[in-house]
């Protein structure tokens, strides 16, 4: 039997996951008054904090993905915050678990069972310094040699992108039989160079010519220097999957990276092109309740009814 072509391998991507991936993509844009940054930025920082404190990448991955799944519905409402608002511990944890169960429904059965198995808490330490720099470093947008940049505002950060690639990688791992913890760690680390280098995009990279490889290698090494020896070795090992899509882990990573880059733009284009009819009818911005007839009348009188 001849080996599968790249087109055949890519054709295994699971369309059933698209609604979930789109929901996870929104974690780059959800913020809360009492917390800094977006949910995606904080998931990135928490993952590196756990890894720096000695957590196994598989444990850090499970915690991060569970939090991400819950946040697609609950946003920043977690069990601790619900407890502060008066919800007892057991029902508060039940709300979060039920949300994870519902969000994980389209996943491969073995992966879903692993995620739903209540994990032991992971210890967290101080995140490496590169975490804050990647959170502050904007992505370039779409660039191509000889063309102007296409910048969709607001830009995402490299921390947000890496967080979503890591989460997507875990969810896509069963498709190509990849080790999820390897793809997870590579996803978290694949933009280490941007902790030093502002993002000039594809056009800027091409302009560097022969200097591109040594410049990126030096910038990556500076970020790796901020990790303890064991974590550095594990991260370097995981990142060996990055150059190509010839391994299960490489295919999974590049699928996750590509989907996140395209879904980021899709989300911004979708928001820009949304109609009032869609927001009012499909999204039920003015939703059912005892005062809805009054609200609808106000909108109709003011010319805002869809």
C-alpha atoms as a PDB file:
ATOM      1  CA  UNK A   1       0.000   0.000   0.000  1.00  0.00           C
ATOM      2  CA  UNK A   2       1.413   3.401  -0.961  1.00  0.00           C
ATOM      3  CA  UNK A   3       1.781   5.985   1.802  1.00  0.00           C
ATOM      4  CA  UNK A   4      -0.976   8.541   2.218  1.00  0.00           C
ATOM      5  CA  UNK A   5      -0.464  11.862   0.460  1.00  0.00           C
ATOM      6  CA  UNK A   6      -0.530  15.162   2.394  1.00  0.00           C
ATOM      7  CA  UNK A   7      -3.948  15.816   0.861  1.00  0.00           C
ATOM      8  CA  UNK A   8      -5.247  12.476   2.139  1.00  0.00           C
ATOM      9  CA  UNK A   9      -3.791  13.075   5.602  1.00  0.00           C
ATOM     10  CA  UNK A  10      -5.265  16.579   5.747  1.00  0.00           C
ATOM     11  CA  UNK A  11      -8.578  15.185   4.566  1.00  0.00           C
ATOM     12  CA  UNK A  12      -8.907  13.349   7.880  1.00  0.00           C
ATOM     13  CA  UNK A  13      -9.573  16.635   9.739  1.00  0.00           C
ATOM     14  CA  UNK A  14     -12.876  16.306  11.669  1.00  0.00           C
ATOM     15  CA  UNK A  15     -15.555  18.842  10.581  1.00  0.00           C
ATOM     16  CA  UNK A  16     -17.709  17.822  13.573  1.00  0.00           C
ATOM     17  CA  UNK A  17     -15.312  19.769  15.827  1.00  0.00           C
ATOM     18  CA  UNK A  18     -15.782  23.095  14.034  1.00  0.00           C
ATOM     19  CA  UNK A  19     -18.553  24.506  16.299  1.00  0.00           C
ATOM     20  CA  UNK A  20     -16.439  23.724  19.361  1.00  0.00           C
ATOM     21  CA  UNK A  21     -13.279  25.183  17.823  1.00  0.00           C
ATOM     22  CA  UNK A  22     -15.166  28.376  16.957  1.00  0.00           C
ATOM     23  CA  UNK A  23     -16.433  28.602  20.534  1.00  0.00           C
ATOM     24  CA  UNK A  24     -12.922  28.155  21.901  1.00  0.00           C
ATOM     25  CA  UNK A  25     -11.641  30.841  19.528  1.00  0.00           C
ATOM     26  CA  UNK A  26     -13.836  33.354  21.341  1.00  0.00           C
ATOM     27  CA  UNK A  27     -11.767  32.890  24.508  1.00  0.00           C
ATOM     28  CA  UNK A  28      -9.354  35.411  22.997  1.00  0.00           C
ATOM     29  CA  UNK A  29     -12.069  38.061  23.317  1.00  0.00           C
ATOM     30  CA  UNK A  30     -13.640  37.326  26.717  1.00  0.00           C
ATOM     31  CA  UNK A  31     -12.427  39.504  29.592  1.00  0.00           C
ATOM     32  CA  UNK A  32     -13.556  40.180  33.150  1.00  0.00           C
ATOM     33  CA  UNK A  33     -13.366  43.181  35.451  1.00  0.00           C
ATOM     34  CA  UNK A  34     -11.419  41.490  38.230  1.00  0.00           C
ATOM     35  CA  UNK A  35      -8.865  39.680  36.029  1.00  0.00           C
ATOM     36  CA  UNK A  36      -6.144  40.870  33.631  1.00  0.00           C
ATOM     37  CA  UNK A  37      -6.120  39.954  29.956  1.00  0.00           C
ATOM     38  CA  UNK A  38      -8.344  37.598  28.031  1.00  0.00           C
ATOM     39  CA  UNK A  39      -9.242  34.077  29.111  1.00  0.00           C
ATOM     40  CA  UNK A  40      -6.867  32.717  26.453  1.00  0.00           C
ATOM     41  CA  UNK A  41      -3.966  34.812  27.771  1.00  0.00           C
ATOM     42  CA  UNK A  42      -4.612  33.614  31.300  1.00  0.00           C
ATOM     43  CA  UNK A  43      -4.841  29.972  30.215  1.00  0.00           C
ATOM     44  CA  UNK A  44      -1.428  30.384  28.567  1.00  0.00           C
ATOM     45  CA  UNK A  45       0.058  31.843  31.752  1.00  0.00           C
ATOM     46  CA  UNK A  46      -1.538  29.175  33.959  1.00  0.00           C
ATOM     47  CA  UNK A  47      -0.233  26.362  31.767  1.00  0.00           C
ATOM     48  CA  UNK A  48       3.334  27.657  31.926  1.00  0.00           C
ATOM     49  CA  UNK A  49       2.971  28.295  35.669  1.00  0.00           C
ATOM     50  CA  UNK A  50       1.985  24.651  36.161  1.00  0.00           C
ATOM     51  CA  UNK A  51       4.784  23.382  33.939  1.00  0.00           C
ATOM     52  CA  UNK A  52       7.332  25.583  35.712  1.00  0.00           C
ATOM     53  CA  UNK A  53       6.158  24.155  39.040  1.00  0.00           C
ATOM     54  CA  UNK A  54       6.870  20.633  37.820  1.00  0.00           C
ATOM     55  CA  UNK A  55       3.520  19.484  36.408  1.00  0.00           C
ATOM     56  CA  UNK A  56       3.705  16.767  33.767  1.00  0.00           C
ATOM     57  CA  UNK A  57       2.687  18.173  30.353  1.00  0.00           C
ATOM     58  CA  UNK A  58      -0.226  15.691  30.181  1.00  0.00           C
ATOM     59  CA  UNK A  59      -1.603  16.951  33.508  1.00  0.00           C
ATOM     60  CA  UNK A  60      -1.143  20.598  32.519  1.00  0.00           C
ATOM     61  CA  UNK A  61      -2.852  19.859  29.193  1.00  0.00           C
ATOM     62  CA  UNK A  62      -5.873  18.228  30.814  1.00  0.00           C
ATOM     63  CA  UNK A  63      -6.351  21.113  33.238  1.00  0.00           C
ATOM     64  CA  UNK A  64      -6.010  23.726  30.509  1.00  0.00           C
ATOM     65  CA  UNK A  65      -8.408  22.004  28.118  1.00  0.00           C
ATOM     66  CA  UNK A  66     -11.008  21.416  30.840  1.00  0.00           C
ATOM     67  CA  UNK A  67     -10.877  25.107  31.774  1.00  0.00           C
ATOM     68  CA  UNK A  68     -11.149  26.108  28.132  1.00  0.00           C
ATOM     69  CA  UNK A  69     -14.156  23.848  27.533  1.00  0.00           C
ATOM     70  CA  UNK A  70     -15.967  25.212  30.584  1.00  0.00           C
ATOM     71  CA  UNK A  71     -15.177  28.786  29.561  1.00  0.00           C
ATOM     72  CA  UNK A  72     -16.903  28.390  26.187  1.00  0.00           C
ATOM     73  CA  UNK A  73     -20.167  28.667  28.156  1.00  0.00           C
ATOM     74  CA  UNK A  74     -19.302  30.025  31.587  1.00  0.00           C
ATOM     75  CA  UNK A  75     -16.616  32.520  30.620  1.00  0.00           C
ATOM     76  CA  UNK A  76     -14.774  33.369  33.845  1.00  0.00           C
ATOM     77  CA  UNK A  77     -17.430  31.859  36.106  1.00  0.00           C
ATOM     78  CA  UNK A  78     -15.515  29.077  37.841  1.00  0.00           C
ATOM     79  CA  UNK A  79     -16.285  27.087  40.989  1.00  0.00           C
ATOM     80  CA  UNK A  80     -14.331  29.478  43.230  1.00  0.00           C
ATOM     81  CA  UNK A  81     -16.157  32.549  41.954  1.00  0.00           C
ATOM     82  CA  UNK A  82     -19.507  30.808  42.179  1.00  0.00           C
ATOM     83  CA  UNK A  83     -18.631  29.967  45.781  1.00  0.00           C
ATOM     84  CA  UNK A  84     -17.993  33.637  46.547  1.00  0.00           C
ATOM     85  CA  UNK A  85     -21.426  34.367  45.094  1.00  0.00           C
ATOM     86  CA  UNK A  86     -23.053  31.900  47.488  1.00  0.00           C
ATOM     87  CA  UNK A  87     -23.198  28.638  45.529  1.00  0.00           C
ATOM     88  CA  UNK A  88     -22.164  25.703  47.778  1.00  0.00           C
ATOM     89  CA  UNK A  89     -19.049  23.787  46.752  1.00  0.00           C
ATOM     90  CA  UNK A  90     -20.731  20.643  45.435  1.00  0.00           C
ATOM     91  CA  UNK A  91     -23.268  22.297  43.115  1.00  0.00           C
ATOM     92  CA  UNK A  92     -20.632  24.822  42.000  1.00  0.00           C
ATOM     93  CA  UNK A  93     -18.318  22.025  40.883  1.00  0.00           C
ATOM     94  CA  UNK A  94     -21.328  20.252  39.377  1.00  0.00           C
ATOM     95  CA  UNK A  95     -22.110  23.262  37.189  1.00  0.00           C
ATOM     96  CA  UNK A  96     -18.551  23.354  35.863  1.00  0.00           C
ATOM     97  CA  UNK A  97     -18.422  19.583  35.304  1.00  0.00           C
ATOM     98  CA  UNK A  98     -21.753  19.578  33.472  1.00  0.00           C
ATOM     99  CA  UNK A  99     -20.496  22.340  31.204  1.00  0.00           C
ATOM    100  CA  UNK A 100     -17.316  20.406  30.400  1.00  0.00           C
ATOM    101  CA  UNK A 101     -19.400  17.294  29.683  1.00  0.00           C
ATOM    102  CA  UNK A 102     -21.672  19.169  27.289  1.00  0.00           C
ATOM    103  CA  UNK A 103     -18.843  20.980  25.500  1.00  0.00           C
ATOM    104  CA  UNK A 104     -16.801  17.785  25.099  1.00  0.00           C
ATOM    105  CA  UNK A 105     -19.638  15.818  23.435  1.00  0.00           C
ATOM    106  CA  UNK A 106     -18.139  15.882  19.892  1.00  0.00           C
ATOM    107  CA  UNK A 107     -14.694  14.682  21.003  1.00  0.00           C
ATOM    108  CA  UNK A 108     -13.223  11.229  20.445  1.00  0.00           C
ATOM    109  CA  UNK A 109     -14.530   8.918  23.207  1.00  0.00           C
ATOM    110  CA  UNK A 110     -11.166   8.077  24.782  1.00  0.00           C
ATOM    111  CA  UNK A 111     -10.089  11.718  24.838  1.00  0.00           C
ATOM    112  CA  UNK A 112     -13.438  12.767  26.274  1.00  0.00           C
ATOM    113  CA  UNK A 113     -13.227  10.154  29.035  1.00  0.00           C
ATOM    114  CA  UNK A 114      -9.709  11.357  29.899  1.00  0.00           C
ATOM    115  CA  UNK A 115     -10.856  14.973  30.104  1.00  0.00           C
ATOM    116  CA  UNK A 116     -13.951  14.176  32.174  1.00  0.00           C
ATOM    117  CA  UNK A 117     -12.021  12.117  34.715  1.00  0.00           C
ATOM    118  CA  UNK A 118     -11.669  14.605  37.575  1.00  0.00           C
ATOM    119  CA  UNK A 119      -7.951  15.482  37.643  1.00  0.00           C
ATOM    120  CA  UNK A 120      -5.928  16.117  40.757  1.00  0.00           C
ATOM    121  CA  UNK A 121      -5.081  19.805  41.253  1.00  0.00           C
ATOM    122  CA  UNK A 122      -1.841  20.959  39.655  1.00  0.00           C
ATOM    123  CA  UNK A 123       0.528  23.145  41.593  1.00  0.00           C
ATOM    124  CA  UNK A 124       1.358  26.498  40.031  1.00  0.00           C
ATOM    125  CA  UNK A 125       4.476  28.590  40.406  1.00  0.00           C
ATOM    126  CA  UNK A 126       5.664  31.808  38.847  1.00  0.00           C
ATOM    127  CA  UNK A 127       5.334  31.844  35.056  1.00  0.00           C
ATOM    128  CA  UNK A 128       8.581  32.298  33.112  1.00  0.00           C
ATOM    129  CA  UNK A 129       9.241  35.923  32.090  1.00  0.00           C
ATOM    130  CA  UNK A 130       8.567  35.214  28.413  1.00  0.00           C
ATOM    131  CA  UNK A 131       4.879  34.637  29.234  1.00  0.00           C
ATOM    132  CA  UNK A 132       4.232  38.336  29.894  1.00  0.00           C
ATOM    133  CA  UNK A 133       6.191  39.378  26.808  1.00  0.00           C
ATOM    134  CA  UNK A 134       4.214  37.045  24.547  1.00  0.00           C
ATOM    135  CA  UNK A 135       0.972  38.375  26.049  1.00  0.00           C
ATOM    136  CA  UNK A 136       2.077  41.915  25.191  1.00  0.00           C
ATOM    137  CA  UNK A 137       3.365  41.049  21.708  1.00  0.00           C
ATOM    138  CA  UNK A 138       0.683  41.551  19.008  1.00  0.00           C
ATOM    139  CA  UNK A 139       0.383  39.229  16.019  1.00  0.00           C
ATOM    140  CA  UNK A 140       1.217  40.772  12.660  1.00  0.00           C
ATOM    141  CA  UNK A 141      -2.037  40.083  10.857  1.00  0.00           C
ATOM    142  CA  UNK A 142      -1.936  38.876   7.255  1.00  0.00           C
ATOM    143  CA  UNK A 143       1.180  39.951   5.349  1.00  0.00           C
ATOM    144  CA  UNK A 144       2.649  38.948   2.018  1.00  0.00           C
ATOM    145  CA  UNK A 145       5.721  40.182   0.122  1.00  0.00           C
ATOM    146  CA  UNK A 146       4.831  43.140  -2.060  1.00  0.00           C
ATOM    147  CA  UNK A 147       1.478  43.774  -0.387  1.00  0.00           C
ATOM    148  CA  UNK A 148       0.361  45.963   2.483  1.00  0.00           C
ATOM    149  CA  UNK A 149      -0.599  44.420   5.806  1.00  0.00           C
ATOM    150  CA  UNK A 150      -4.151  43.382   6.516  1.00  0.00           C
ATOM    151  CA  UNK A 151      -4.576  44.208  10.193  1.00  0.00           C
ATOM    152  CA  UNK A 152      -7.890  43.316  11.783  1.00  0.00           C
ATOM    153  CA  UNK A 153      -8.281  45.290  14.980  1.00  0.00           C
ATOM    154  CA  UNK A 154      -7.822  44.438  17.777  1.00  0.00           C
ATOM    155  CA  UNK A 155      -4.908  42.111  17.051  1.00  0.00           C
ATOM    156  CA  UNK A 156      -4.544  38.918  19.036  1.00  0.00           C
ATOM    157  CA  UNK A 157      -1.447  38.356  21.149  1.00  0.00           C
ATOM    158  CA  UNK A 158       1.066  35.563  20.726  1.00  0.00           C
ATOM    159  CA  UNK A 159       0.012  34.174  24.099  1.00  0.00           C
ATOM    160  CA  UNK A 160      -3.584  33.900  22.870  1.00  0.00           C
ATOM    161  CA  UNK A 161      -2.547  32.215  19.645  1.00  0.00           C
ATOM    162  CA  UNK A 162      -0.249  29.726  21.385  1.00  0.00           C
ATOM    163  CA  UNK A 163      -2.910  28.918  23.989  1.00  0.00           C
ATOM    164  CA  UNK A 164      -5.496  28.076  21.338  1.00  0.00           C
ATOM    165  CA  UNK A 165      -3.057  26.058  19.234  1.00  0.00           C
ATOM    166  CA  UNK A 166      -2.202  24.022  22.348  1.00  0.00           C
ATOM    167  CA  UNK A 167      -5.884  23.392  23.134  1.00  0.00           C
ATOM    168  CA  UNK A 168      -6.770  22.618  19.509  1.00  0.00           C
ATOM    169  CA  UNK A 169      -3.813  20.247  19.364  1.00  0.00           C
ATOM    170  CA  UNK A 170      -5.101  18.186  22.273  1.00  0.00           C
ATOM    171  CA  UNK A 171      -8.595  17.987  20.772  1.00  0.00           C
ATOM    172  CA  UNK A 172      -7.297  17.016  17.319  1.00  0.00           C
ATOM    173  CA  UNK A 173      -4.686  14.508  18.549  1.00  0.00           C
ATOM    174  CA  UNK A 174      -6.903  11.394  18.183  1.00  0.00           C
ATOM    175  CA  UNK A 175      -7.509  12.219  14.506  1.00  0.00           C
ATOM    176  CA  UNK A 176      -3.911  11.439  13.599  1.00  0.00           C
ATOM    177  CA  UNK A 177      -3.032   9.223  16.566  1.00  0.00           C
ATOM    178  CA  UNK A 178      -0.736  11.844  18.105  1.00  0.00           C
ATOM    179  CA  UNK A 179       0.516  12.124  21.669  1.00  0.00           C
ATOM    180  CA  UNK A 180      -1.578  15.052  22.973  1.00  0.00           C
ATOM    181  CA  UNK A 181       0.971  16.189  25.563  1.00  0.00           C
ATOM    182  CA  UNK A 182       3.655  16.562  22.855  1.00  0.00           C
ATOM    183  CA  UNK A 183       1.420  18.653  20.610  1.00  0.00           C
ATOM    184  CA  UNK A 184       0.268  20.651  23.638  1.00  0.00           C
ATOM    185  CA  UNK A 185       3.794  21.590  24.687  1.00  0.00           C
ATOM    186  CA  UNK A 186       4.878  22.369  21.125  1.00  0.00           C
ATOM    187  CA  UNK A 187       1.803  24.558  20.680  1.00  0.00           C
ATOM    188  CA  UNK A 188       2.623  26.527  23.821  1.00  0.00           C
ATOM    189  CA  UNK A 189       6.232  27.049  22.722  1.00  0.00           C
ATOM    190  CA  UNK A 190       6.136  27.500  18.967  1.00  0.00           C
ATOM    191  CA  UNK A 191       6.363  31.311  19.088  1.00  0.00           C
ATOM    192  CA  UNK A 192       9.124  31.595  21.675  1.00  0.00           C
ATOM    193  CA  UNK A 193      11.062  33.763  19.219  1.00  0.00           C
ATOM    194  CA  UNK A 194       8.375  36.447  19.444  1.00  0.00           C
ATOM    195  CA  UNK A 195       9.128  36.981  23.126  1.00  0.00           C
ATOM    196  CA  UNK A 196      12.039  39.008  21.722  1.00  0.00           C
ATOM    197  CA  UNK A 197      11.095  39.702  18.103  1.00  0.00           C
ATOM    198  CA  UNK A 198       8.124  41.874  17.137  1.00  0.00           C
ATOM    199  CA  UNK A 199       5.992  40.055  14.581  1.00  0.00           C
ATOM    200  CA  UNK A 200       6.700  41.256  11.056  1.00  0.00           C
ATOM    201  CA  UNK A 201       4.682  38.438   9.488  1.00  0.00           C
ATOM    202  CA  UNK A 202       5.450  36.434   6.380  1.00  0.00           C
ATOM    203  CA  UNK A 203       6.637  39.511   4.465  1.00  0.00           C
ATOM    204  CA  UNK A 204       9.101  40.488   7.186  1.00  0.00           C
ATOM    205  CA  UNK A 205      10.417  36.953   7.496  1.00  0.00           C
ATOM    206  CA  UNK A 206      11.101  36.812   3.757  1.00  0.00           C
ATOM    207  CA  UNK A 207      12.907  40.158   3.972  1.00  0.00           C
ATOM    208  CA  UNK A 208      15.389  38.690   6.490  1.00  0.00           C
ATOM    209  CA  UNK A 209      16.549  36.199   3.889  1.00  0.00           C
ATOM    210  CA  UNK A 210      19.454  34.067   5.089  1.00  0.00           C
ATOM    211  CA  UNK A 211      19.310  35.710   8.507  1.00  0.00           C
ATOM    212  CA  UNK A 212      15.825  34.405   9.284  1.00  0.00           C
ATOM    213  CA  UNK A 213      16.908  31.018  10.629  1.00  0.00           C
ATOM    214  CA  UNK A 214      19.761  32.207  12.903  1.00  0.00           C
ATOM    215  CA  UNK A 215      17.744  35.169  14.206  1.00  0.00           C
ATOM    216  CA  UNK A 216      14.774  32.971  15.137  1.00  0.00           C
ATOM    217  CA  UNK A 217      17.072  30.339  16.648  1.00  0.00           C
ATOM    218  CA  UNK A 218      18.821  32.906  18.860  1.00  0.00           C
ATOM    219  CA  UNK A 219      15.533  34.471  19.976  1.00  0.00           C
ATOM    220  CA  UNK A 220      14.087  31.032  20.751  1.00  0.00           C
ATOM    221  CA  UNK A 221      17.178  30.073  22.759  1.00  0.00           C
ATOM    222  CA  UNK A 222      16.806  33.179  24.923  1.00  0.00           C
ATOM    223  CA  UNK A 223      13.276  32.110  25.881  1.00  0.00           C
ATOM    224  CA  UNK A 224      14.380  28.525  26.501  1.00  0.00           C
ATOM    225  CA  UNK A 225      17.038  29.872  28.860  1.00  0.00           C
ATOM    226  CA  UNK A 226      14.218  30.950  31.181  1.00  0.00           C
ATOM    227  CA  UNK A 227      13.150  27.339  31.773  1.00  0.00           C
ATOM    228  CA  UNK A 228      14.536  24.861  34.276  1.00  0.00           C
ATOM    229  CA  UNK A 229      16.751  22.184  32.637  1.00  0.00           C
ATOM    230  CA  UNK A 230      14.178  19.362  32.676  1.00  0.00           C
ATOM    231  CA  UNK A 231      11.370  21.524  31.292  1.00  0.00           C
ATOM    232  CA  UNK A 232      13.717  23.009  28.718  1.00  0.00           C
ATOM    233  CA  UNK A 233      14.684  19.540  27.514  1.00  0.00           C
ATOM    234  CA  UNK A 234      11.035  18.447  27.317  1.00  0.00           C
ATOM    235  CA  UNK A 235      10.095  21.610  25.418  1.00  0.00           C
ATOM    236  CA  UNK A 236      12.953  21.243  22.943  1.00  0.00           C
ATOM    237  CA  UNK A 237      11.978  17.617  22.380  1.00  0.00           C
ATOM    238  CA  UNK A 238       8.351  18.542  21.754  1.00  0.00           C
ATOM    239  CA  UNK A 239       9.326  21.286  19.313  1.00  0.00           C
ATOM    240  CA  UNK A 240      11.107  18.789  17.072  1.00  0.00           C
ATOM    241  CA  UNK A 241       7.680  18.124  15.522  1.00  0.00           C
ATOM    242  CA  UNK A 242       7.423  21.689  14.185  1.00  0.00           C
ATOM    243  CA  UNK A 243       9.364  21.626  10.871  1.00  0.00           C
ATOM    244  CA  UNK A 244       7.042  19.314   8.922  1.00  0.00           C
ATOM    245  CA  UNK A 245       3.792  17.328   8.888  1.00  0.00           C
ATOM    246  CA  UNK A 246       5.280  13.862   8.372  1.00  0.00           C
ATOM    247  CA  UNK A 247       4.568  12.560  11.898  1.00  0.00           C
ATOM    248  CA  UNK A 248       1.235  12.198  13.739  1.00  0.00           C
ATOM    249  CA  UNK A 249       2.285  14.974  16.112  1.00  0.00           C
ATOM    250  CA  UNK A 250       3.470  17.205  13.272  1.00  0.00           C
ATOM    251  CA  UNK A 251       0.217  16.751  11.374  1.00  0.00           C
ATOM    252  CA  UNK A 252      -1.809  17.504  14.507  1.00  0.00           C
ATOM    253  CA  UNK A 253       0.210  20.608  15.337  1.00  0.00           C
ATOM    254  CA  UNK A 254      -0.011  22.052  11.833  1.00  0.00           C
ATOM    255  CA  UNK A 255      -3.739  21.354  11.672  1.00  0.00           C
ATOM    256  CA  UNK A 256      -4.211  23.146  15.012  1.00  0.00           C
ATOM    257  CA  UNK A 257      -1.993  26.074  14.025  1.00  0.00           C
ATOM    258  CA  UNK A 258      -3.658  26.527  10.639  1.00  0.00           C
ATOM    259  CA  UNK A 259      -7.184  26.290  12.023  1.00  0.00           C
ATOM    260  CA  UNK A 260      -6.468  28.837  14.740  1.00  0.00           C
ATOM    261  CA  UNK A 261      -4.919  31.324  12.304  1.00  0.00           C
ATOM    262  CA  UNK A 262      -7.843  31.091   9.896  1.00  0.00           C
ATOM    263  CA  UNK A 263     -10.572  31.002  12.565  1.00  0.00           C
ATOM    264  CA  UNK A 264      -9.088  34.145  14.134  1.00  0.00           C
ATOM    265  CA  UNK A 265      -9.678  36.044  10.892  1.00  0.00           C
ATOM    266  CA  UNK A 266     -13.029  34.351  10.310  1.00  0.00           C
ATOM    267  CA  UNK A 267     -14.270  35.494  13.730  1.00  0.00           C
ATOM    268  CA  UNK A 268     -13.356  39.105  13.023  1.00  0.00           C
ATOM    269  CA  UNK A 269     -14.892  39.035   9.541  1.00  0.00           C
ATOM    270  CA  UNK A 270     -18.034  37.393  10.919  1.00  0.00           C
ATOM    271  CA  UNK A 271     -18.404  40.095  13.563  1.00  0.00           C
ATOM    272  CA  UNK A 272     -17.861  42.845  11.002  1.00  0.00           C
ATOM    273  CA  UNK A 273     -20.459  41.371   8.649  1.00  0.00           C
ATOM    274  CA  UNK A 274     -23.145  40.517  11.190  1.00  0.00           C
ATOM    275  CA  UNK A 275     -26.636  41.859  10.465  1.00  0.00           C
ATOM    276  CA  UNK A 276     -29.137  43.259  12.925  1.00  0.00           C
ATOM    277  CA  UNK A 277     -31.594  40.565  11.837  1.00  0.00           C
ATOM    278  CA  UNK A 278     -29.143  37.835  12.842  1.00  0.00           C
ATOM    279  CA  UNK A 279     -28.400  39.432  16.213  1.00  0.00           C
ATOM    280  CA  UNK A 280     -32.054  39.965  17.084  1.00  0.00           C
ATOM    281  CA  UNK A 281     -33.566  36.800  15.635  1.00  0.00           C
ATOM    282  CA  UNK A 282     -30.876  34.145  15.795  1.00  0.00           C
ATOM    283  CA  UNK A 283     -28.871  35.354  18.786  1.00  0.00           C
ATOM    284  CA  UNK A 284     -31.953  36.676  20.612  1.00  0.00           C
ATOM    285  CA  UNK A 285     -30.222  39.826  21.848  1.00  0.00           C
ATOM    286  CA  UNK A 286     -33.607  40.833  23.248  1.00  0.00           C
ATOM    287  CA  UNK A 287     -34.525  37.436  24.603  1.00  0.00           C
ATOM    288  CA  UNK A 288     -37.774  35.882  25.768  1.00  0.00           C
ATOM    289  CA  UNK A 289     -39.192  37.122  29.038  1.00  0.00           C
ATOM    290  CA  UNK A 290     -42.092  39.031  30.589  1.00  0.00           C
ATOM    291  CA  UNK A 291     -40.971  42.408  29.206  1.00  0.00           C
ATOM    292  CA  UNK A 292     -40.099  41.283  25.670  1.00  0.00           C
ATOM    293  CA  UNK A 293     -43.356  42.574  24.061  1.00  0.00           C
ATOM    294  CA  UNK A 294     -42.620  46.018  25.499  1.00  0.00           C
ATOM    295  CA  UNK A 295     -38.995  45.869  24.333  1.00  0.00           C
ATOM    296  CA  UNK A 296     -40.019  44.785  20.826  1.00  0.00           C
ATOM    297  CA  UNK A 297     -42.471  47.677  20.628  1.00  0.00           C
ATOM    298  CA  UNK A 298     -39.756  50.143  21.623  1.00  0.00           C
ATOM    299  CA  UNK A 299     -37.411  48.773  18.953  1.00  0.00           C
ATOM    300  CA  UNK A 300     -40.134  48.867  16.292  1.00  0.00           C
ATOM    301  CA  UNK A 301     -41.056  52.463  17.139  1.00  0.00           C
ATOM    302  CA  UNK A 302     -37.389  53.528  17.017  1.00  0.00           C
ATOM    303  CA  UNK A 303     -36.752  51.776  13.688  1.00  0.00           C
ATOM    304  CA  UNK A 304     -34.475  49.071  15.124  1.00  0.00           C
ATOM    305  CA  UNK A 305     -36.679  45.997  14.671  1.00  0.00           C
ATOM    306  CA  UNK A 306     -35.271  43.374  12.319  1.00  0.00           C
END
